Amino acid sequence: MRTSAKHWVACVLLSCTAHASSWPSPPLPSGTRTNEVAQHIVFNGLDMRAQTFVSPRSQGELIDFYRKAWDKEVVVNRMGPAEVIGHRDGDYYITVQVSSSGSGSKGNIGIVDVASAPKHFVPGKGLPAPAGSKVFNDIAYPDDSVPARTVAMRNSLSPTQNGAYFRERLLADGWKVSDAGNCGGNDCVMRYERGDSKLTLLVMREGASQSQVLINVLQP
């Protein structure tokens, strides 16, 4: 299972049809350092690029910077301790999520190609899901050296029940257990293989009556 930030950032926070030169580059305040998460992510059916950043400027200064840079054509929303700045640039929508960090700030930059939005995207398509599950994220990295996909869902089954369900369905679909891992009352981790492909199942208890399921697939 890949544990790099870009494959699990996705838990929280996108086949690119556009040429690289057509993607907008958001302005950056002086002293800001960025780190590319991925040039090509497919996030719930939408093409997206993502970066992280750190800046010597405060959260408030960053928000003022983007209000001025984008001529006040922005939407600012609070998300916990973070502020999210949104701006439409032609066929693209840019979001800058900013959190305080020491005397400066840090955050994420996402650029979404809204023109590529599919009409009938089905999150989680091709993977099993227990009845009543709600798939809330389906994130693919098709251009990675090893193409990857992470699907996240919630349901009312316990980790043990989820583990049994997915074991039965995955074995029926040609997957073989490579590591039985451990399934208990609060979590379950199992790994599967099918040819050169690898699948990791992680189930975590959320509250008294709900579990979150993460399925990570590496498919050369």
Short mmCIF file of C-alpha atoms in Angstrom, two decimals:
data_model
loop_
_atom_site.label_atom_id
_atom_site.label_comp_id
_atom_site.label_asym_id
_atom_site.label_seq_id
_atom_site.Cartn_x
_atom_site.Cartn_y
_atom_site.Cartn_z
CA MET A 1 0.00 0.00 0.00
CA ARG A 2 1.37 3.37 -0.95
CA THR A 3 1.56 5.74 1.96
CA SER A 4 2.67 8.84 0.05
CA ALA A 5 0.71 11.96 0.97
CA LYS A 6 -0.85 12.36 -2.44
CA HIS A 7 -2.71 9.06 -2.24
CA TRP A 8 -4.19 9.68 1.19
CA VAL A 9 -4.55 13.49 1.13
CA ALA A 10 -7.23 12.67 -0.95
CA CYS A 11 -9.07 11.15 2.00
CA VAL A 12 -9.73 14.65 3.06
CA LEU A 13 -9.21 17.43 0.64
CA LEU A 14 -7.70 15.24 -10.41
CA SER A 15 -6.83 11.45 -17.94
CA CYS A 16 -6.00 15.01 -18.71
CA THR A 17 -7.51 16.08 -22.04
CA ALA A 18 -6.03 19.57 -21.94
CA HIS A 19 -2.46 20.39 -22.91
CA ALA A 20 -0.17 21.25 -20.04
CA SER A 21 0.29 24.80 -21.28
CA SER A 22 -3.46 25.53 -21.05
CA TRP A 23 -3.70 25.04 -17.30
CA PRO A 24 -3.66 28.34 -15.37
CA SER A 25 -0.87 29.08 -12.90
CA PRO A 26 -2.20 30.85 -9.79
CA PRO A 27 -0.08 33.78 -8.56
CA LEU A 28 2.10 33.20 -5.51
CA PRO A 29 3.22 35.76 -2.90
CA SER A 30 6.97 36.33 -2.66
CA GLY A 31 8.75 33.78 -0.49
CA THR A 32 6.07 31.11 -1.02
CA ARG A 33 7.42 27.62 -1.72
CA THR A 34 5.32 24.97 -3.47
CA ASN A 35 5.58 21.22 -3.77
CA GLU A 36 3.75 19.36 -6.50
CA VAL A 37 1.38 16.66 -5.32
CA ALA A 38 0.36 15.55 -8.80
CA GLN A 39 0.06 17.04 -12.29
CA HIS A 40 -2.77 14.70 -13.17
CA ILE A 41 -5.40 13.50 -10.73
CA VAL A 42 -8.94 12.39 -11.58
CA PHE A 43 -10.98 13.43 -8.53
CA ASN A 44 -14.57 12.14 -8.61
CA GLY A 45 -14.45 12.26 -12.40
CA LEU A 46 -12.82 15.70 -12.68
CA ASP A 47 -9.34 16.39 -14.02
CA MET A 48 -7.29 18.20 -11.39
CA ARG A 49 -3.78 19.30 -10.44
CA ALA A 50 -2.65 19.73 -6.85
CA GLN A 51 0.19 21.39 -4.93
CA THR A 52 1.04 22.09 -1.31
CA PHE A 53 2.70 25.30 -0.17
CA VAL A 54 4.31 27.08 2.75
CA SER A 55 4.51 30.87 2.98
CA PRO A 56 6.05 33.42 5.35
CA ARG A 57 2.84 35.43 5.02
CA SER A 58 0.00 34.98 7.51
CA GLN A 59 -3.37 33.42 6.71
CA GLY A 60 -5.00 36.86 6.58
CA GLU A 61 -2.26 38.25 4.33
CA LEU A 62 -2.70 35.34 1.92
CA ILE A 63 -6.44 35.97 1.68
CA ASP A 64 -5.85 39.70 1.04
CA PHE A 65 -3.21 38.82 -1.57
CA TYR A 66 -5.63 36.66 -3.57
CA ARG A 67 -8.50 39.12 -3.25
CA LYS A 68 -6.27 41.74 -4.88
CA ALA A 69 -4.63 39.37 -7.39
CA TRP A 70 -8.01 38.11 -8.62
CA ASP A 71 -9.65 41.55 -8.49
CA LYS A 72 -12.03 40.49 -5.69
CA GLU A 73 -13.53 37.75 -7.92
CA VAL A 74 -13.17 35.21 -5.14
CA VAL A 75 -15.30 33.19 -2.73
CA VAL A 76 -13.87 32.64 0.76
CA ASN A 77 -15.23 29.95 3.06
CA ARG A 78 -14.05 28.72 6.46
CA MET A 79 -13.35 25.00 6.84
CA GLY A 80 -12.39 24.37 10.44
CA PRO A 81 -9.23 26.36 11.17
CA ALA A 82 -8.56 26.81 7.44
CA GLU A 83 -9.86 29.35 4.93
CA VAL A 84 -10.61 28.23 1.37
CA ILE A 85 -10.33 30.79 -1.43
CA GLY A 86 -12.09 29.94 -4.69
CA HIS A 87 -11.71 31.60 -8.10
CA ARG A 88 -13.04 30.73 -11.59
CA ASP A 89 -10.53 31.11 -14.44
CA GLY A 90 -12.20 30.21 -17.73
CA ASP A 91 -12.69 26.44 -17.86
CA TYR A 92 -10.86 26.01 -14.56
CA TYR A 93 -11.69 26.51 -10.90
CA ILE A 94 -8.84 27.25 -8.51
CA THR A 95 -9.00 26.68 -4.76
CA VAL A 96 -6.37 27.77 -2.24
CA GLN A 97 -6.80 26.25 1.23
CA VAL A 98 -4.82 28.27 3.80
CA SER A 99 -4.02 27.40 7.42
CA SER A 100 -1.87 29.26 9.94
CA SER A 101 1.57 27.79 10.55
CA GLY A 102 3.80 29.54 13.07
CA SER A 103 4.18 33.16 11.98
CA GLY A 104 3.28 32.21 8.39
CA SER A 105 0.90 29.84 6.67
CA LYS A 106 0.63 26.59 4.76
CA GLY A 107 -1.97 24.92 2.60
CA ASN A 108 -3.05 23.29 -0.63
CA ILE A 109 -3.70 24.56 -4.15
CA GLY A 110 -6.12 22.67 -6.39
CA ILE A 111 -6.91 23.44 -10.03
CA VAL A 112 -9.97 21.67 -11.47
CA ASP A 113 -10.89 21.47 -15.14
CA VAL A 114 -14.64 22.02 -14.72
CA ALA A 115 -15.18 21.72 -18.49
CA SER A 116 -14.22 18.03 -18.24
CA ALA A 117 -17.00 17.18 -15.77
CA PRO A 118 -18.58 13.86 -16.80
CA LYS A 119 -22.35 13.66 -17.16
CA HIS A 120 -22.78 10.23 -15.60
CA PHE A 121 -19.85 9.59 -13.28
CA VAL A 122 -20.39 6.68 -10.87
CA PRO A 123 -17.94 6.83 -7.93
CA GLY A 124 -16.56 3.44 -6.95
CA LYS A 125 -17.56 1.82 -10.26
CA GLY A 126 -15.94 -1.58 -10.75
CA LEU A 127 -15.31 -2.20 -7.04
CA PRO A 128 -17.63 -4.01 -4.61
CA ALA A 129 -19.58 -2.06 -2.01
CA PRO A 130 -21.93 -3.37 0.69
CA ALA A 131 -25.59 -2.37 0.36
CA GLY A 132 -26.22 1.05 1.86
CA SER A 133 -22.62 2.24 1.39
CA LYS A 134 -22.06 5.85 0.37
CA VAL A 135 -18.98 6.37 -1.81
CA PHE A 136 -17.72 9.91 -1.17
CA ASN A 137 -14.33 9.90 -2.90
CA ASP A 138 -12.95 8.19 -6.00
CA ILE A 139 -9.46 9.46 -6.78
CA ALA A 140 -7.19 8.12 -9.54
CA TYR A 141 -3.58 8.85 -10.50
CA PRO A 142 -3.45 7.41 -14.05
CA ASP A 143 -0.11 8.96 -15.04
CA ASP A 144 1.93 7.76 -12.06
CA SER A 145 4.71 5.26 -12.71
CA VAL A 146 2.31 2.76 -11.13
CA PRO A 147 -1.27 3.97 -11.82
CA ALA A 148 -3.22 4.14 -8.56
CA ARG A 149 -6.80 4.62 -7.43
CA THR A 150 -8.26 5.24 -3.97
CA VAL A 151 -11.97 4.82 -3.24
CA ALA A 152 -13.50 5.87 0.09
CA MET A 153 -16.95 5.00 1.39
CA ARG A 154 -18.97 4.83 4.61
CA ASN A 155 -21.49 2.24 5.73
CA SER A 156 -23.18 0.85 8.83
CA LEU A 157 -21.24 -2.45 8.92
CA SER A 158 -18.56 -3.12 11.53
CA PRO A 159 -14.91 -3.46 10.44
CA THR A 160 -15.17 -7.25 10.88
CA GLN A 161 -18.35 -7.42 8.77
CA ASN A 162 -16.77 -5.25 6.09
CA GLY A 163 -13.66 -7.44 6.07
CA ALA A 164 -15.77 -10.59 5.56
CA TYR A 165 -17.87 -8.95 2.83
CA PHE A 166 -14.91 -7.68 0.81
CA ARG A 167 -12.99 -10.94 1.22
CA GLU A 168 -15.87 -12.91 -0.30
CA ARG A 169 -16.44 -10.47 -3.16
CA LEU A 170 -12.78 -9.92 -4.00
CA LEU A 171 -11.96 -13.65 -4.01
CA ALA A 172 -14.92 -14.20 -6.35
CA ASP A 173 -13.46 -11.49 -8.62
CA GLY A 174 -10.09 -13.25 -8.93
CA TRP A 175 -8.15 -11.50 -6.15
CA LYS A 176 -5.99 -13.57 -3.80
CA VAL A 177 -5.16 -12.75 -0.18
CA SER A 178 -1.51 -11.70 0.12
CA ASP A 179 -1.71 -10.58 3.76
CA ALA A 180 -4.69 -11.49 5.93
CA GLY A 181 -3.70 -8.64 8.24
CA ASN A 182 -5.94 -8.15 11.22
CA CYS A 183 -9.66 -7.48 11.62
CA GLY A 184 -10.91 -6.41 15.02
CA GLY A 185 -13.63 -4.34 16.58
CA ASN A 186 -12.20 -0.97 15.56
CA ASP A 187 -10.25 -1.56 12.35
CA CYS A 188 -9.42 -4.03 9.63
CA VAL A 189 -6.45 -4.16 7.23
CA MET A 190 -6.14 -6.72 4.42
CA ARG A 191 -4.03 -6.93 1.25
CA TYR A 192 -4.83 -8.69 -2.01
CA GLU A 193 -3.09 -9.42 -5.32
CA ARG A 194 -4.33 -10.21 -8.82
CA GLY A 195 -1.56 -10.66 -11.35
CA ASP A 196 0.64 -7.56 -11.04
CA SER A 197 -2.14 -5.55 -9.38
CA LYS A 198 -2.26 -4.95 -5.64
CA LEU A 199 -5.23 -3.92 -3.48
CA THR A 200 -5.23 -2.76 0.13
CA LEU A 201 -8.43 -2.64 2.18
CA LEU A 202 -8.52 -0.45 5.28
CA VAL A 203 -11.66 -0.22 7.45
CA MET A 204 -11.90 2.12 10.45
CA ARG A 205 -14.70 2.41 13.00
CA GLU A 206 -16.36 5.86 13.07
CA GLY A 207 -18.57 6.32 16.09
CA ALA A 208 -20.88 3.63 17.39
CA SER A 209 -22.66 2.66 14.17
CA GLN A 210 -20.54 3.61 11.18
CA SER A 211 -17.31 2.57 9.46
CA GLN A 212 -15.14 4.22 6.83
CA VAL A 213 -13.69 1.99 4.12
CA LEU A 214 -10.64 2.90 2.02
CA ILE A 215 -9.66 0.80 -0.98
CA ASN A 216 -6.30 1.52 -2.61
CA VAL A 217 -5.54 -0.22 -5.92
CA LEU A 218 -2.15 -0.22 -7.68
CA GLN A 219 -2.49 -1.42 -11.25
CA PRO A 220 0.64 -1.42 -13.48
#
